[in-house]
Coordinates of C-alpha atoms in Angstrom, one line a residue:
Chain A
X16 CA 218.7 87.4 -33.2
X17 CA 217.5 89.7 -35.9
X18 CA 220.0 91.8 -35.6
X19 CA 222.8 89.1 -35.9
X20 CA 221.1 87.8 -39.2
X21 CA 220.6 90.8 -40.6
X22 CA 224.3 91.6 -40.2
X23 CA 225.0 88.3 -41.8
X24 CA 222.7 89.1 -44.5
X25 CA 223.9 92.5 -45.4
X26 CA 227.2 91.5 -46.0
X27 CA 226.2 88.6 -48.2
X28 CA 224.5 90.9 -50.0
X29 CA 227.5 93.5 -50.4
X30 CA 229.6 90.5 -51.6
X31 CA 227.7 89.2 -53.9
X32 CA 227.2 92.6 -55.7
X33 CA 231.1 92.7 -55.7
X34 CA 230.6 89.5 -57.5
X35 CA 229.1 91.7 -60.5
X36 CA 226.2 90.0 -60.4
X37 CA 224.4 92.6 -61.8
X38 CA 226.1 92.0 -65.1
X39 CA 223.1 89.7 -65.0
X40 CA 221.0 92.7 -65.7
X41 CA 223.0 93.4 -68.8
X42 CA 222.2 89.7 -70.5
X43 CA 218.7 90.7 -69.2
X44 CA 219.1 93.9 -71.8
X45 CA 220.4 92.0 -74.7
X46 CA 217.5 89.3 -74.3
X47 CA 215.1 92.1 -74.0
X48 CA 216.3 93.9 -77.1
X49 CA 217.0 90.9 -79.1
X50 CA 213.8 89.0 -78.2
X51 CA 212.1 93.0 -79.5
X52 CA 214.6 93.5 -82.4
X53 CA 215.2 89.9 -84.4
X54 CA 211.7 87.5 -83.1
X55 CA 209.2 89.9 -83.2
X56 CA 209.4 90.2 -86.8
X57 CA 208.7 86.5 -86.9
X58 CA 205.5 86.6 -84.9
X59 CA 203.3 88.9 -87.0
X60 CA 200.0 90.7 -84.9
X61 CA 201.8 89.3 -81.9
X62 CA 204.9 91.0 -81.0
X63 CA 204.0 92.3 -77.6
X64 CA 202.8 89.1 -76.5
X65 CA 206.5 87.4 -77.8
X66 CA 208.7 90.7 -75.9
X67 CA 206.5 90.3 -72.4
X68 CA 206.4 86.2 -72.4
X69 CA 210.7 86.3 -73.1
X70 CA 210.7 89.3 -71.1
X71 CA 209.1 87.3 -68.1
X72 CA 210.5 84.3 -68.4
X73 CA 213.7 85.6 -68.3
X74 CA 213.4 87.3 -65.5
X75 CA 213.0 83.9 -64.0
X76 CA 215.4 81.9 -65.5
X77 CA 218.5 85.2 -64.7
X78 CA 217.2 84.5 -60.9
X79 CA 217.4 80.6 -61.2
X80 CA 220.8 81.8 -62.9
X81 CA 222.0 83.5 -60.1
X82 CA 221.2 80.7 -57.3
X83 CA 222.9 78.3 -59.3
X84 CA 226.2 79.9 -59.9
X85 CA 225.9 82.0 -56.3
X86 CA 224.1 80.1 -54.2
X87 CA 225.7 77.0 -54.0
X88 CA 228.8 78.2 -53.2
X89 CA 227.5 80.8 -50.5
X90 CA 229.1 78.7 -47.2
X91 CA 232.3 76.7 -48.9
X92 CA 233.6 80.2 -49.8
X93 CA 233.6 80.4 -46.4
X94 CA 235.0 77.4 -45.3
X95 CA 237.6 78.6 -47.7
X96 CA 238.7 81.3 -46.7
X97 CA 238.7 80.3 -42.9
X98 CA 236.5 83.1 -41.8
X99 CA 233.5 80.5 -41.1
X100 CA 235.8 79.1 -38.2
X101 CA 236.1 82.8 -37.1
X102 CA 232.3 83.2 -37.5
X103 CA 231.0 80.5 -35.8
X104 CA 233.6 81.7 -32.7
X105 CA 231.0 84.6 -32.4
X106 CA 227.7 84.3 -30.6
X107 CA 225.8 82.8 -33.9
X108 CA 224.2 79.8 -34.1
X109 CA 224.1 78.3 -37.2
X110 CA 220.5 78.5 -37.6
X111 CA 221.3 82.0 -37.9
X112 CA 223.9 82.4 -39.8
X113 CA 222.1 80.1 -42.8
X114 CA 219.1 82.3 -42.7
X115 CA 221.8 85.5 -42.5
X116 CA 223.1 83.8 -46.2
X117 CA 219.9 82.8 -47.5
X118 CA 218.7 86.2 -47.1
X119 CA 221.3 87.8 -48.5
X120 CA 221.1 86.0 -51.6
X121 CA 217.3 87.2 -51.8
X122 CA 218.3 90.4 -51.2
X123 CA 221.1 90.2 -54.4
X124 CA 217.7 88.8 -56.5
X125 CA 215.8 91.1 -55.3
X126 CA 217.9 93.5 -56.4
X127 CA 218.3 92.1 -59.7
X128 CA 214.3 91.4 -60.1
X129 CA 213.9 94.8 -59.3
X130 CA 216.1 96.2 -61.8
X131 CA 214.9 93.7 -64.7
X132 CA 211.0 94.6 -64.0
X133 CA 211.9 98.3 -64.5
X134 CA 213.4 97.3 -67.6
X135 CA 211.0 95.2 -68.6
X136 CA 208.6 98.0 -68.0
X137 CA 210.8 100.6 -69.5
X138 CA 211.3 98.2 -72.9
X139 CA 207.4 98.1 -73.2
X140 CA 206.6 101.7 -73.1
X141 CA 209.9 102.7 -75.4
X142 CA 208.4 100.0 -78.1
X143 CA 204.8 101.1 -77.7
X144 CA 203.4 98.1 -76.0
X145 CA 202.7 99.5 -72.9
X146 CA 203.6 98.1 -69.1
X147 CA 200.4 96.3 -67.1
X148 CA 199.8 96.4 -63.3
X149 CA 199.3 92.2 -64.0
X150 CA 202.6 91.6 -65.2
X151 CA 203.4 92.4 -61.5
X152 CA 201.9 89.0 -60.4
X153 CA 203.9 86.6 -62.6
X154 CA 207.0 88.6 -61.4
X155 CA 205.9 88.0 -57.7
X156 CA 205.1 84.1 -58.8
X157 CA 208.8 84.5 -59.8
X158 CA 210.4 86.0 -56.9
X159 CA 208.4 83.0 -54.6
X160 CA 209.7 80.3 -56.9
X161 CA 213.4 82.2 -56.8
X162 CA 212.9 82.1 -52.4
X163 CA 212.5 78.4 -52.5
X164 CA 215.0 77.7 -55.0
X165 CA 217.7 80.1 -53.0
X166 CA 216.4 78.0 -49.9
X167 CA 217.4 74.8 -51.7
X168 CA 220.8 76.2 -53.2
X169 CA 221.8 77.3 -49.2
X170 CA 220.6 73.4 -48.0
X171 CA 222.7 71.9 -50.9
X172 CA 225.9 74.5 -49.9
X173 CA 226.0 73.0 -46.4
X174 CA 226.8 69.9 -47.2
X175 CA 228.3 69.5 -51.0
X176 CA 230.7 71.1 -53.3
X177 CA 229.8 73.9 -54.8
X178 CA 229.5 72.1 -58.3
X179 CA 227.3 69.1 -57.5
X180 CA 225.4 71.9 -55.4
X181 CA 224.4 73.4 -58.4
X182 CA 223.8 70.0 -60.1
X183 CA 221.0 69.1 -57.3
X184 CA 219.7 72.2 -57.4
X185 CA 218.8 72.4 -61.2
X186 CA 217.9 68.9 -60.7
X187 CA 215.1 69.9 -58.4
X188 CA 214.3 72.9 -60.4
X189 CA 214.0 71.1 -63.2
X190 CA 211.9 68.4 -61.3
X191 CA 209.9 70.5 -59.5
X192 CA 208.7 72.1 -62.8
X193 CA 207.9 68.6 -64.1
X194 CA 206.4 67.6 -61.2
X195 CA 202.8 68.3 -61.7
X196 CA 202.9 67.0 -65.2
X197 CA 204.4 64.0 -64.5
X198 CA 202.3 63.0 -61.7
X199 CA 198.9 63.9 -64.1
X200 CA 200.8 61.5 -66.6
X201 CA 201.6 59.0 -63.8
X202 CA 197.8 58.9 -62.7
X203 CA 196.7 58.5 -66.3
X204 CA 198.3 55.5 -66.9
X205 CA 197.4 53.9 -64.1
X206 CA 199.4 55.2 -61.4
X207 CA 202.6 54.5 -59.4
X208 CA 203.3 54.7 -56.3
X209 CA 206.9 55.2 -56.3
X210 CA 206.7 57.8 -59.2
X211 CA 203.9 59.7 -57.0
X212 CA 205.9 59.3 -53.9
X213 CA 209.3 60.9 -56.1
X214 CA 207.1 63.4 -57.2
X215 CA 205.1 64.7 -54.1
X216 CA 208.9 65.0 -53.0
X217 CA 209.6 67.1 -55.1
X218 CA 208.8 71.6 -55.0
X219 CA 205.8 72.3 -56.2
X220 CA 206.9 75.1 -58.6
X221 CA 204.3 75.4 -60.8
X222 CA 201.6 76.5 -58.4
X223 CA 204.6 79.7 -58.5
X224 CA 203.8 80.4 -62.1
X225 CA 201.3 82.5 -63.2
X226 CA 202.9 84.3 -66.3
X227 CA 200.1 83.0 -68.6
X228 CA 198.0 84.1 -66.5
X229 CA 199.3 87.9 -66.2
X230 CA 199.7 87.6 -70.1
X231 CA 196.5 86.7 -71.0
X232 CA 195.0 88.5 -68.2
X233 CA 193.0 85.4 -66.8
X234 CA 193.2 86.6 -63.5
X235 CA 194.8 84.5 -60.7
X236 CA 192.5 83.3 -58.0
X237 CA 193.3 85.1 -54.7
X238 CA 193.2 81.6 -52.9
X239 CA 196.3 80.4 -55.0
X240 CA 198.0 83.4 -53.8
X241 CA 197.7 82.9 -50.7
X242 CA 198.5 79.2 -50.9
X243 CA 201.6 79.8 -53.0
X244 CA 202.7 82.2 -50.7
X245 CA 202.1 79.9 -47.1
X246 CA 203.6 77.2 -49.3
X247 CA 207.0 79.0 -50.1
X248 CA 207.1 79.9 -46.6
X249 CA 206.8 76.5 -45.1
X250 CA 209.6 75.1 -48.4
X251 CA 211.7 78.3 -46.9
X252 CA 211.7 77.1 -43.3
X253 CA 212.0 73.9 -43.6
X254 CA 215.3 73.9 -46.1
X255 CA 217.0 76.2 -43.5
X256 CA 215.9 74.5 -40.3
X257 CA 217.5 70.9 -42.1
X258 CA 220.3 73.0 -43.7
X259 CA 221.1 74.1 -40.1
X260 CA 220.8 70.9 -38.3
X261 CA 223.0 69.2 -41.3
X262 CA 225.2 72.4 -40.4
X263 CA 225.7 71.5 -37.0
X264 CA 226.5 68.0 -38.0
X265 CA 229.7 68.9 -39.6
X266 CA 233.2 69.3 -38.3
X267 CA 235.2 72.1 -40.1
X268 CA 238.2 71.2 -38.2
Chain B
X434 CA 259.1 85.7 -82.6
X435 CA 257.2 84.0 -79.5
X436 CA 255.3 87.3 -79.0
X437 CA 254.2 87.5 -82.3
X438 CA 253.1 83.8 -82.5
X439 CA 249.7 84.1 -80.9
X440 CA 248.9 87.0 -83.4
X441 CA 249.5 84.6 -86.3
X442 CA 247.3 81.7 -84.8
X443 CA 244.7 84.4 -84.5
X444 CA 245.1 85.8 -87.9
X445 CA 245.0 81.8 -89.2
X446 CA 242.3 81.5 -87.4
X447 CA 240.2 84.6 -88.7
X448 CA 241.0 82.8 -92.1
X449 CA 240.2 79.5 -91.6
X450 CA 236.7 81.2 -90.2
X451 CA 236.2 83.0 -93.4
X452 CA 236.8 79.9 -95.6
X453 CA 234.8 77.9 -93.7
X454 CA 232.1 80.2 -94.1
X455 CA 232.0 80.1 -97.8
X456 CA 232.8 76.4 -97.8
X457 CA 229.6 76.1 -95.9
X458 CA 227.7 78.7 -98.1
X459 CA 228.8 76.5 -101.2
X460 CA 227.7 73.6 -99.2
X461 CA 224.3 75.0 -98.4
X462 CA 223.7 76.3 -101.9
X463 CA 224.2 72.7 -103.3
X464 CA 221.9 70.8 -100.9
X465 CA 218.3 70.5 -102.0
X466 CA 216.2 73.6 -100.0
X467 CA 216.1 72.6 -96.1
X468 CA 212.2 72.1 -95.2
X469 CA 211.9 73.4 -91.4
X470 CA 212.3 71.0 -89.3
X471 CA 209.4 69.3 -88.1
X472 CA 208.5 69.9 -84.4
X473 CA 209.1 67.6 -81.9
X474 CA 206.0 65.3 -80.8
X475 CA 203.3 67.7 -78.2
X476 CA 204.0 65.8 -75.1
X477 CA 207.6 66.0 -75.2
X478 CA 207.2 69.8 -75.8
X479 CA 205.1 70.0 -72.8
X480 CA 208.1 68.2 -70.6
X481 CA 210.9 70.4 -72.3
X482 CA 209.1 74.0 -71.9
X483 CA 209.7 73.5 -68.4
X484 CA 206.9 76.2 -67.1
X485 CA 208.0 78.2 -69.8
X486 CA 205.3 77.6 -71.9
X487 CA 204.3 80.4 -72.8
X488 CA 207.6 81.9 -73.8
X489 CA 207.6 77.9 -75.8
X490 CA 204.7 78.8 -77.2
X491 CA 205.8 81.7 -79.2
X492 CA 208.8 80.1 -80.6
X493 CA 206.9 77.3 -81.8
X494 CA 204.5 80.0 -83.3
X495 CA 207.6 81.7 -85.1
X496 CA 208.6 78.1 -86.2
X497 CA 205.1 77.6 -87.6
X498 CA 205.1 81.0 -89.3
X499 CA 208.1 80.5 -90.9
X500 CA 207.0 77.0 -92.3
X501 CA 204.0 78.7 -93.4
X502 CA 206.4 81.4 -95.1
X503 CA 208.2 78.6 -96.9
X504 CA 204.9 77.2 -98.1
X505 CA 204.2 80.1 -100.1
X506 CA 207.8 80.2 -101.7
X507 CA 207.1 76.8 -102.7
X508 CA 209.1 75.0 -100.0
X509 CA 206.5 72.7 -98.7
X510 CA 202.9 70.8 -98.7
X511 CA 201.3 72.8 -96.3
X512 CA 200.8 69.0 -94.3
X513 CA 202.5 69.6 -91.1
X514 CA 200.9 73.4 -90.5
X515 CA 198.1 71.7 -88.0
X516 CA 200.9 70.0 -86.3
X517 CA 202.4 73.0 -85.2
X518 CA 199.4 74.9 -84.7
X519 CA 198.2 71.8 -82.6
X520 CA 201.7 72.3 -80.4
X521 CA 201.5 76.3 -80.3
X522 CA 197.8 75.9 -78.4
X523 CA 198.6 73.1 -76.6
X524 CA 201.6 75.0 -74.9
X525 CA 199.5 78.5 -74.6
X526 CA 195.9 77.5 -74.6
X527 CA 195.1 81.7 -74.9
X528 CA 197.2 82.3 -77.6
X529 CA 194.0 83.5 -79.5
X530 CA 195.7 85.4 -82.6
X531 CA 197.6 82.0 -83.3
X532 CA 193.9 80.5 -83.6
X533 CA 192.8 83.4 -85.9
X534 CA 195.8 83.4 -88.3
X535 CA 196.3 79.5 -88.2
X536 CA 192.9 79.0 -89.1
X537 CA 192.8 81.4 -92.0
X538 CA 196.1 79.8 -93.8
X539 CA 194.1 76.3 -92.8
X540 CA 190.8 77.7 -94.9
X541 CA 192.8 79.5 -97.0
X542 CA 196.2 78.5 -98.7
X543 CA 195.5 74.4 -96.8
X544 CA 191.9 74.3 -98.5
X545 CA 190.4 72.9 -95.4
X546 CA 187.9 74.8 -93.8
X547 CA 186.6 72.0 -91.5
X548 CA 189.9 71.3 -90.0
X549 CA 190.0 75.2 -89.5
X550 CA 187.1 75.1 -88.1
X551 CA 188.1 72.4 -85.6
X552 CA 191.2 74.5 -84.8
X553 CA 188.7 77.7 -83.5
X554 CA 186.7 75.5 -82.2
X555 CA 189.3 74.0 -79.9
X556 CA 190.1 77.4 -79.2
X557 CA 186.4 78.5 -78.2
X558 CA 186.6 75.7 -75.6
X559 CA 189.3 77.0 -74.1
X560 CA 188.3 80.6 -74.3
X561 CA 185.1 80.5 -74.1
X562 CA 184.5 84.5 -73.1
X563 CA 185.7 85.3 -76.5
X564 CA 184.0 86.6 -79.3
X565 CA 186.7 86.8 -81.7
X566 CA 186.9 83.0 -82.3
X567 CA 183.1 82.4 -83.3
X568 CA 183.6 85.4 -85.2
X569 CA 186.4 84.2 -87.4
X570 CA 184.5 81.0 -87.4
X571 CA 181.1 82.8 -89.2
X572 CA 183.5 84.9 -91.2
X573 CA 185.5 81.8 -92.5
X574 CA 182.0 79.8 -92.9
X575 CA 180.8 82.7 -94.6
X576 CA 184.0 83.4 -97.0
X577 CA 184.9 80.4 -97.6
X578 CA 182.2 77.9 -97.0
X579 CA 179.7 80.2 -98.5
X580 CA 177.5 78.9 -96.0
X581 CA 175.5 81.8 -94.5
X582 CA 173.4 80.2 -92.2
X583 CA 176.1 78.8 -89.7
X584 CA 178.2 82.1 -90.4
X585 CA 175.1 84.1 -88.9
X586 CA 174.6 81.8 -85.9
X587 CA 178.6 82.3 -85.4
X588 CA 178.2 86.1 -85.4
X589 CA 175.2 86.4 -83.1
X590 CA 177.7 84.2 -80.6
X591 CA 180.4 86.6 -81.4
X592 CA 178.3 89.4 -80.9
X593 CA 177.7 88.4 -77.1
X594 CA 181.4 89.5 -76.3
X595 CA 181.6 93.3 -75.7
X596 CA 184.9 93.8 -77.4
X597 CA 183.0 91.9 -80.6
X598 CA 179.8 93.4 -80.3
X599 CA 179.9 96.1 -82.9
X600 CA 182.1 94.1 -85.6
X601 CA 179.6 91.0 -85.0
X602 CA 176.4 93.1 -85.3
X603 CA 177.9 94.5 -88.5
X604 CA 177.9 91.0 -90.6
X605 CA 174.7 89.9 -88.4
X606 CA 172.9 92.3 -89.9
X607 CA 174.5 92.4 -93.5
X608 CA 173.7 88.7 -93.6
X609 CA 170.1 88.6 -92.4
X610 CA 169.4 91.2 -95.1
X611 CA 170.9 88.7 -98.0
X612 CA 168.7 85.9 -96.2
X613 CA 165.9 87.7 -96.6
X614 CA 165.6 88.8 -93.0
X615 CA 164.9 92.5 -93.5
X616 CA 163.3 92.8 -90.3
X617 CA 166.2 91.3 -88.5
X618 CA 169.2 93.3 -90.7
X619 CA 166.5 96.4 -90.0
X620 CA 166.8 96.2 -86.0
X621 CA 170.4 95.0 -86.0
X622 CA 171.4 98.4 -87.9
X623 CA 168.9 100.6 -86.1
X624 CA 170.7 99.3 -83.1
X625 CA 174.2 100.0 -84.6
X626 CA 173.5 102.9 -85.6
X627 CA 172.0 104.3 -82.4
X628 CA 174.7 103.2 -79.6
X629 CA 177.9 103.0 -81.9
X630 CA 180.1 105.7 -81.3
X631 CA 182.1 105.4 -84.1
X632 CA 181.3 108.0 -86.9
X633 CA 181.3 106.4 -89.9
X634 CA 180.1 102.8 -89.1
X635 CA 177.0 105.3 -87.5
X636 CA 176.6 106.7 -91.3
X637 CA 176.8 103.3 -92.9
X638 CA 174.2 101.8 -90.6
X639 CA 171.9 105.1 -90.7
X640 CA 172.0 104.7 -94.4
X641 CA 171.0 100.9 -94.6
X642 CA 168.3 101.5 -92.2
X643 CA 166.9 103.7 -95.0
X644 CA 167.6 101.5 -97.5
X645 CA 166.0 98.8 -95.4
X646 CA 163.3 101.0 -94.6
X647 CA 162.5 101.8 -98.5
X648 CA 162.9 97.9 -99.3
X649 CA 160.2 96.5 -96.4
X650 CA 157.7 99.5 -97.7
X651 CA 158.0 98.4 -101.3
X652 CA 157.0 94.8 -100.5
X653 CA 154.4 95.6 -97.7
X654 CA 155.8 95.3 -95.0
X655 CA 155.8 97.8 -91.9
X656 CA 159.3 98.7 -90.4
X657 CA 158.9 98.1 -86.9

């Protein structure tokens, strides 16, 4: 089984790099150099604090970039191009071949976080700021927020065009960012139960952020680790085991 | 002909571009001088940073620099500088420098020292491990308020916070001595000027101590 997904994966992976997706890392640059170059001026006694917040956050928003535009579309290019009909011919459930693609596409961002971290890293010490260890966790905050999202973006491509895909998907990115605030805003005046029941629907992303906390070097608890982490992995399973039973749903004929 | 036509809607266009520039210059110069705009209301800024808050934080810091900048060229009142220093820690609760600096132009150039004191001491509630809020706070009470009483009990809080500790000690002890507190000021350098390991603050505080020393003998008292 592993063996069959990983084969799935790897060549998701190969084709989205022949997407040039890591022209991704480029816009990375030019925020990184422009955020360094034109705002710091603007922010007097706090320049680092202005490169690593941009720096960080857009190393979040290029991943959320990369599921929207790639993501979405992973299985209708398939469906396409007819070689799904040739796929699914092959001893491959469809289980697999979701968590082959979903894979892939966190192989491509991992690739890409990668690259933008040592950048990231490489921008502070050229400009004299100086990389910390702690930056690490917002990044890994990031990549667990960018799992789920891919998760989503793979559910969405089973079953809609690649466009309203990638609608939904920024929907519930969007959402799930809102989510805690709205439901703490919900509560205080007086709560509803529809808007709590919209909202507990909705990913939990910002238990995945901890960027102020890696800035400011508050610490993260090791319990909200953990919890993000078992979290994302239950969001993970879940989209793909109800992206594969939609999957199976569907006639390609 | 053809080929050459898209080469003339491209030159017409570069033209166009330029004179629309300098119509818009001309424009720009004739309107009264643009105040920045105002920021949008804090709760709506909350929704909109969308986990980015951080990153929101700093450009509503940049915005509130630059309204600040426009303030001393004459552009504006000064009113709506708590507004956006309001928004900048709501968004980044440990943004400490914009506490500092918002506080001082608050004291400062916006004449109110008690709503810049309310600003660090919002900012002490949220941070509370830090020293360098209380200690703008008994250095603004002290500079401005002239009010050395409060600005000592701010600076023995400051001085609690390692990173402070020598900076804090420093005014702690130059303001006991104007209060008449030699034996306090006397203790406080003594102190400084045994652990500090930086040169000259070690001269300054070996020569008070003397000078502290000479001062209690003269009006009876014993240096401890």
């Amino acid at each position: 089984m592993l063996e069959r997904v990983g084969t799935v994966a790897r060549w998701t992976l190969i084709e989205l790099l022949r997407e040039r997706v890591l022209y991704v890392v480029l816009l990375f640059t030019a925020v990184l150099v422009g955020s360094s170059t034109v705002l710091t001026p603007l922010a007097p006694g706090a320049q680092k604090k202005v490169v690593v917040d941009l720096g960080l956050a857009a190393i979040d928003t290029l991943g959320i970039l990369v599921i929207l535009l790639s993501g979405t579309s992973l299985v209708r290019r398939e469906m396409d191009r007819r070689s799904l009909d040739v796929l699914l011919t092959k001893p491959l459930t469809r289980l697999e071949y979701l968590a082959g693609k979903w894979l892939g596409l966190v192989g491509t961002l991992g690739v890409l976080t990668v690259a933008m971290t040592a950048i990231l890293a490489l921008g502070l010490e050229v400009c004299g700021f100086g990389w910390h260890a702690r930056y690490f966790t917002a990044i890994l905050g990031s990549a667990l927020s960018m799992l789920v999202m891919a998760s989503i973006a793979v559910l969405f491509s089973t079953f809609t065009s690649p466009t309203l895909g990638s609608i939904f998907t920024l929907a519930l990115f969007v959402g799930g960012n809102l989510s805690t605030g709205m439901l703490r805003a919900v509560q205080a005046a007086g709560g509803n139960r529809l808007l709590e029941w919209i909202s507990l629907g909705l990913p939990s992303l910002g238990l995945f952020n901890l960027r102020g906390a890696a800035v400011h070097g508050t610490g993260v608890p090791r319990d909200q680790f953990v919890v993000a982490g078992c979290y994302a992995a239950l969001y993970v399973m879940t989209a793909l085991v109800l992206a594969a039973h939609i999957f199976r749903r569907r006639d390609f004929r | 002909m053809k080929a050459a036509l898209p080469y003339l809607f491209l030159a017409l266009l570069v033209i166009a571009t330029v004179l629309a520039g300098r119509t818009g210059q001309d424009f720009l110069r004739r309107q009264p001088r643009p105040v920045v705009a105002a920021l949008p209301a804090i709760p709506f800024l909350e929704v909109v940073s969308l986990g980015y808050r951080e990153a929101a934080a700093d450009l509503a810091w940049m915005q509130a620099v630059q309204y600040y900048g426009q303030h001393r060229q004459g552009g504006n009142d000064l009113s709506e500088f708590g507004h956006y220093l309001q928004a900048v820690n709501t968004l980044d609760p440990h943004y400490e420098h914009a506490y500092v600096l918002g506080s001082v132009v608050l004291a400062t150039d916006g004449n109110n020292l008690p709503a810049a004191l309310e600003v660090l001491r919002r900012g002490a509630q949220q941070n509370p491990d830090s020293g360098a809020l209380p200690f703008e706070m008994g250095f603004l009470s002290y500079v401005v308020g002239d009010d050395s009483d409060a600005a000592l009990r701010y600076f023995r809080l400051a001085s609690q916070d390692p990173r402070q500790q020598e900076r804090a000690q420093r005014f702690q002890a130059f303001l006991s001595r104007k209060l008449g507190r030699l034996e306090t000021a006397y203790l406080l350098w003594k102190d400084l000027s045994e652990h500090t390991d930086n040169a000259s603050l070690r001269i300054v505080a070996q020569e008070s101590v003397r000078r502290l020393e000479a001062e209690m003998r003269q009006r009876g008292q014993v240096p401890p």
